[in-house]
Short mmCIF file of C-alpha atoms in Angstrom, two decimals:
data_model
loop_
_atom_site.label_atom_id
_atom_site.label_comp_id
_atom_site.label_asym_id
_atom_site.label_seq_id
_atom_site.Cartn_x
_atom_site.Cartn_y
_atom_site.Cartn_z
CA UNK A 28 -49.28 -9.48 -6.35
CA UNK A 29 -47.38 -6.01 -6.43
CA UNK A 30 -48.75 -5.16 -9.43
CA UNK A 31 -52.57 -5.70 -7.87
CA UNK A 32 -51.83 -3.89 -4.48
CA UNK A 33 -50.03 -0.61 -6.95
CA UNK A 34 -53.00 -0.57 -9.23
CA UNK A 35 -55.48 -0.71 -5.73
CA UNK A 36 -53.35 2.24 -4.09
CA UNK A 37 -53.20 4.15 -7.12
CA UNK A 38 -57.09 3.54 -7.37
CA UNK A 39 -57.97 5.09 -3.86
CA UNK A 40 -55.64 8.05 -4.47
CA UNK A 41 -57.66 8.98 -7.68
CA UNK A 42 -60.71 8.74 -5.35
CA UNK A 43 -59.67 10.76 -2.46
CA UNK A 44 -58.32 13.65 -5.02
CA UNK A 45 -60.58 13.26 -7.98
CA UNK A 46 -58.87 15.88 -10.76
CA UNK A 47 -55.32 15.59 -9.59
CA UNK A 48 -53.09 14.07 -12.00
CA UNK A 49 -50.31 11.30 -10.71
CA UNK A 50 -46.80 11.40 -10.68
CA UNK A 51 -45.16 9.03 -13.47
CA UNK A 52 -42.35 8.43 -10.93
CA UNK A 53 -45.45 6.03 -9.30
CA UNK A 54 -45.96 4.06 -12.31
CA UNK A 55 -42.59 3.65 -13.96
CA UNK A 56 -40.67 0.72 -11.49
CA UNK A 57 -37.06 1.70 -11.29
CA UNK A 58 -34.18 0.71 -13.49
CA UNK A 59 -32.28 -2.19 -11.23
CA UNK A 60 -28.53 -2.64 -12.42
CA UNK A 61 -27.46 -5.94 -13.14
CA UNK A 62 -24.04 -7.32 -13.55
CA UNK A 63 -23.60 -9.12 -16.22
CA UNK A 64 -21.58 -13.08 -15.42
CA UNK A 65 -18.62 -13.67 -16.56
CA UNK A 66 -18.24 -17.20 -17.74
CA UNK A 67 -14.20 -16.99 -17.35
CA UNK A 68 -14.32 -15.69 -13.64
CA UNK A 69 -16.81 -17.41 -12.51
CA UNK A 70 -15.88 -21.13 -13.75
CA UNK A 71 -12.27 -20.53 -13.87
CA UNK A 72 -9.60 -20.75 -10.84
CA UNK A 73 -6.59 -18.67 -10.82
CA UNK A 74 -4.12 -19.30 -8.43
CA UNK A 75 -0.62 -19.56 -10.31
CA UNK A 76 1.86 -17.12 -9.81
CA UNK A 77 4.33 -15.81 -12.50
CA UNK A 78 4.90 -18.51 -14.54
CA UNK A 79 3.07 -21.87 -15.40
CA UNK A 80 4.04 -24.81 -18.57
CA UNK A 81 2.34 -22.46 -20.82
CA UNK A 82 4.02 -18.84 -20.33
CA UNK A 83 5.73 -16.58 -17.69
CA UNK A 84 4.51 -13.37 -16.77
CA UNK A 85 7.18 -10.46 -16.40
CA UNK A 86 6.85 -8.83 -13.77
CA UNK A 87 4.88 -11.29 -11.70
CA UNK A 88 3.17 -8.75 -9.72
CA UNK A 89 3.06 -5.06 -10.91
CA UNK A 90 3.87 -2.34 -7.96
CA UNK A 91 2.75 1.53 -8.25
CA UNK A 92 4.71 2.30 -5.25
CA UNK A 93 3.95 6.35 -4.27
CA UNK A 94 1.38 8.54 -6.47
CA UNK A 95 -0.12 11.74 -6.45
CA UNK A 96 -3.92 12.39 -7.29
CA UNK A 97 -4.97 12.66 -10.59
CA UNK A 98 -1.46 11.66 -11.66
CA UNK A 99 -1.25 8.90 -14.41
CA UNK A 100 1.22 5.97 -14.00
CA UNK A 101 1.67 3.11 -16.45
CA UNK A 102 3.40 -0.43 -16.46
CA UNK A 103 3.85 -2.91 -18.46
CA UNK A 104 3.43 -6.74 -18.09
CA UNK A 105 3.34 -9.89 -20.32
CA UNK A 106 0.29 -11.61 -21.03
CA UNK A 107 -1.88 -13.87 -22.97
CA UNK A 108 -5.60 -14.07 -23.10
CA UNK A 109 -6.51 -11.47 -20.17
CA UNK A 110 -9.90 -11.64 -18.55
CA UNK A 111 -10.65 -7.93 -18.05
CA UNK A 112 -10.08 -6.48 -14.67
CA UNK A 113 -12.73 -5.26 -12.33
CA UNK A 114 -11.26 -1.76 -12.14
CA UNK A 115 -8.73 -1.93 -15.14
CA UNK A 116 -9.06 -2.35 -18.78
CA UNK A 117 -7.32 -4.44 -20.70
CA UNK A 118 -7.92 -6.10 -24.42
CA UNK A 119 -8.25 -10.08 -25.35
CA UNK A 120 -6.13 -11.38 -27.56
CA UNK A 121 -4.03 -14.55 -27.92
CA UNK A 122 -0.38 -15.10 -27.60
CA UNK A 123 1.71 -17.27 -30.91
CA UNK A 124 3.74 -20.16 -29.23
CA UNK A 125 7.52 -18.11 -29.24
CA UNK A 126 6.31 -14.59 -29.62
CA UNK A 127 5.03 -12.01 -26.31
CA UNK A 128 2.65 -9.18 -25.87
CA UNK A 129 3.36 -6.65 -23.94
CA UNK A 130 0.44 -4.59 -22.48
CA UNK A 131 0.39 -1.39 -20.57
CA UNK A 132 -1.90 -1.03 -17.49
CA UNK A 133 -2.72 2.62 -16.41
CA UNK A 134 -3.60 3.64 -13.09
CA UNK A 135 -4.95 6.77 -11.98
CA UNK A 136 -5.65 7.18 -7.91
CA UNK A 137 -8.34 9.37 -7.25
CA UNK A 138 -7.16 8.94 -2.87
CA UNK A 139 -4.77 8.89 -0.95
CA UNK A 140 -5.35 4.73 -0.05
CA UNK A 141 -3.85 1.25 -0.88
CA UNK A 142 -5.41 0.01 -4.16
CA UNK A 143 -5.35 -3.64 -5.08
CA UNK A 144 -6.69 -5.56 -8.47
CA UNK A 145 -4.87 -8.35 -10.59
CA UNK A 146 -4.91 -9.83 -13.77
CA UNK A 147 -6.08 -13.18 -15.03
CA UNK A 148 -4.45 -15.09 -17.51
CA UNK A 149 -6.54 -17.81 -19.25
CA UNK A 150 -4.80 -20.82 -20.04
CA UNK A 151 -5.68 -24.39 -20.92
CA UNK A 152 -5.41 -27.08 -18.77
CA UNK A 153 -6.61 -25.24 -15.65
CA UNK A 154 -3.26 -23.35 -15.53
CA UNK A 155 -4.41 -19.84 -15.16
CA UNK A 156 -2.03 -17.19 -14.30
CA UNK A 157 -2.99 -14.71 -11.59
CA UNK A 158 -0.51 -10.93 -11.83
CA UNK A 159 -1.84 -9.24 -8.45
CA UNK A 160 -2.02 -5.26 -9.25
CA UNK A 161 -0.77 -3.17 -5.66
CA UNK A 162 -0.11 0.80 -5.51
CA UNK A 163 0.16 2.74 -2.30
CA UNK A 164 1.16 5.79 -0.78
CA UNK A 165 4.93 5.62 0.31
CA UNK A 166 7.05 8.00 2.74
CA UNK A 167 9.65 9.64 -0.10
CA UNK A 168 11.78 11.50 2.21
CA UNK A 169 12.39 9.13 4.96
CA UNK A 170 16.49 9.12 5.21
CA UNK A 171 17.41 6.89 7.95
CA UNK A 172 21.81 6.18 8.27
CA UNK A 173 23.00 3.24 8.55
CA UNK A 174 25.99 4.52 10.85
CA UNK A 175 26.42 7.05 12.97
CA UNK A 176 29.37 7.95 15.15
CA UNK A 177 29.03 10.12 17.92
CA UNK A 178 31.83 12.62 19.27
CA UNK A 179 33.63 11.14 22.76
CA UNK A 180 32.40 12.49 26.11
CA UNK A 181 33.76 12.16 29.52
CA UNK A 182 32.23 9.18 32.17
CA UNK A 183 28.71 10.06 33.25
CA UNK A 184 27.59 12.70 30.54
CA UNK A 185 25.34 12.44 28.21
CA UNK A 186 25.30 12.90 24.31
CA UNK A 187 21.96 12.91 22.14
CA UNK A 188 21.23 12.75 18.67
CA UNK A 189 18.20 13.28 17.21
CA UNK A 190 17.05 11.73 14.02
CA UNK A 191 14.07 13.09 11.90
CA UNK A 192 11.03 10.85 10.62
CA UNK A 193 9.09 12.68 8.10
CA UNK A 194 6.11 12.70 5.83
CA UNK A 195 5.44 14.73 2.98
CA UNK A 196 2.04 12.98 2.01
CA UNK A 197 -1.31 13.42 3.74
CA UNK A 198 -1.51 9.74 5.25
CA UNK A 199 -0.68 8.71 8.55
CA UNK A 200 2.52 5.73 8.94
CA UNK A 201 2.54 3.94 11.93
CA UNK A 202 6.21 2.85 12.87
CA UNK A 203 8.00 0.34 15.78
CA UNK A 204 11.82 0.46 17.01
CA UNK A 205 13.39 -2.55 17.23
CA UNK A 206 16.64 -2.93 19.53
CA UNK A 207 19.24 -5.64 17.64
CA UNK A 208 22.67 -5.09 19.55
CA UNK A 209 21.27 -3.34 23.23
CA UNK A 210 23.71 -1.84 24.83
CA UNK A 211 23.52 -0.18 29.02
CA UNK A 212 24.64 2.73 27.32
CA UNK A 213 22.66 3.64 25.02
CA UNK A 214 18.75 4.61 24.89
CA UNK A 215 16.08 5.29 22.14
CA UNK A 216 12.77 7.15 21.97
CA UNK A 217 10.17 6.79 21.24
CA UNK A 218 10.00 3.03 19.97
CA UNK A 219 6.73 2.82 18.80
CA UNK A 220 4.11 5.74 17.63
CA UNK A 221 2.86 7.48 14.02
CA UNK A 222 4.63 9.84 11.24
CA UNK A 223 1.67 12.34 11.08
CA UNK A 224 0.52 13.24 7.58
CA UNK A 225 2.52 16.50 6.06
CA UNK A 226 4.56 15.97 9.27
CA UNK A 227 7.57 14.52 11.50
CA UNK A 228 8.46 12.68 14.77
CA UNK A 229 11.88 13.07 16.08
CA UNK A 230 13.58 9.56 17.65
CA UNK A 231 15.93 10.59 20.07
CA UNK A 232 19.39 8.46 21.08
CA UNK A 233 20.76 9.31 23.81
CA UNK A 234 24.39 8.05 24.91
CA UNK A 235 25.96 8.06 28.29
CA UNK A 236 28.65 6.17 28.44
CA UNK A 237 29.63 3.76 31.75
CA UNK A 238 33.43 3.07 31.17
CA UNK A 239 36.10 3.70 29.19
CA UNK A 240 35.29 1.97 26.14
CA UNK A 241 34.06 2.20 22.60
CA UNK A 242 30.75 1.00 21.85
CA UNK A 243 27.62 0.55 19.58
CA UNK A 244 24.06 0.32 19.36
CA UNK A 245 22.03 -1.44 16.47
CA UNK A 246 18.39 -0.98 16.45
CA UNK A 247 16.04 -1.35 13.13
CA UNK A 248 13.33 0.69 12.18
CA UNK A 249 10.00 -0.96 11.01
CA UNK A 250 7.28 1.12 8.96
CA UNK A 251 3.63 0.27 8.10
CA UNK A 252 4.25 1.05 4.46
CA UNK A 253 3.26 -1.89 2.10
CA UNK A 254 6.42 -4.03 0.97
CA UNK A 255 8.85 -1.80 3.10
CA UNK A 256 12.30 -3.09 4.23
CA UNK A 257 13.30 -2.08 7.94
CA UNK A 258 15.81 0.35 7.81
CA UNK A 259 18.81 -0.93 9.94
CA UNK A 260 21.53 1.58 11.79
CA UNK A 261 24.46 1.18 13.79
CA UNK A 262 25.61 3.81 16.19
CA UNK A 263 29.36 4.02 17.44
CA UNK A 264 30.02 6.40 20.98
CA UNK A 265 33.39 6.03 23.08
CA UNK A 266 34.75 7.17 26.06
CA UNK A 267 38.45 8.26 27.17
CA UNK A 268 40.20 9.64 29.68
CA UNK A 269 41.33 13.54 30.39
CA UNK A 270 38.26 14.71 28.53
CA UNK A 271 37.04 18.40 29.29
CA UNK A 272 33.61 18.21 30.95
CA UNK A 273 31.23 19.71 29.23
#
């Protein structure tokens, strides 16, 4: 039916402009793509992680943690037969019962995002191995103490310390503040907001002490960087008598 109602348009355009060749673009139907199946991933179920009865993969999951553009990384992970990645290549082979391949899997970002694949393993028995493939940006120069004493000050004065979150790569990490040992004593700000990209935020603790005492503050800090421990830090202030005001 599209072939009869092409030929009939292409007939009345002749007629309206007799002596006016057509463009081939009309009569040459464009190239569709087509992905070719894959009988392996599309039959196949892989689910395990790192090891099943047949082999062990080492590392289970491979982590390119902080890149910069156009910058090759490699790692290197065990394997057996591999079912080619969507986005990485990899060659099939098989493993001998006793013996181990290592292969090397590059990666080359081309923006500044979180990138995820994985490899497949085929086994027999419906055992296939799944290696999950992560890399993402990371903050590099993020230095957070885990103590910090402060100098003694007299009843009802304050003492502040400042402590700087920066970002030396053009992404954006939300973080959150976390108070684990509160204390009337002590306060922290902001607790929640974003590390610009190429840029800092300052948190602010300010101490002010209520009685003669020595005390401490514990509060963790949380950010929105993939696989990221909090950092945790403990602050120490005190108080004492016959202290010069300030």
């Amino acid at each position: 039916m599209c072939v009869i109602v092409l030929a009939s348009h292409l007939l009345k355009h002749a007629q309206r402009y007799p002596g006016r060749s057509l463009p081939l673009s009309q009569l040459v139907e464009e190239t569709r793509s087509k992905v070719l199946p894959n009988h392996l991933l599309d039959s196949k179920i892989y689910a395990r992680l790192k090891i099943n009865s047949h082999i062990e993969a080492e590392p289970p999951e491979l982590h390119f943690s902080g890149f910069e553009l156009g910058k090759s990384y490699t790692k290197t992970v065990v394997r057996i037969t591999l079912v080619q990645t969507k986005t990485l290549i990899c060659e099939l082979d098989r493993l001998i019962p006793g013996l181990a391949y290592t292969v090397n899997v590059a990666f080359c970002p081309d923006d500044w995002c979180y990138f995820s694949d994985c490899i497949r393993v085929h086994c027999k028995d419906e055992e296939n191995l799944l290696i999950p493939v992560h890399a993402y940006p990371v903050i590099n120069d993020l230095h957070i103490p885990t103590h910090i004493n402060l100098s003694a000050i007299p009843l009802g004065q304050s003492v502040y310390h400042v402590i700087p979150l920066r970002c030396s790569c053009p992404v954006d990490f939300e973080f959150q503040v976390y108070i684990i040992q509160p204390h009337d004593a002590y306060s922290i700000y902001p607790v929640a907001g974003v590390i610009p990209a190429n840029g800092e935020v300052l948190l602010t603790v300010t101490f002010c002490p209520l009685q003669y005492e020595t005390s401490q503050f514990t509060f963790q800090l949380v950010i929105s960087q993939f696989k990221t421990k909090p950092y945790l830090c403990t602050i120490t202030g005190f108080s004492r008598p016959n202290l010069p005001l300030r």
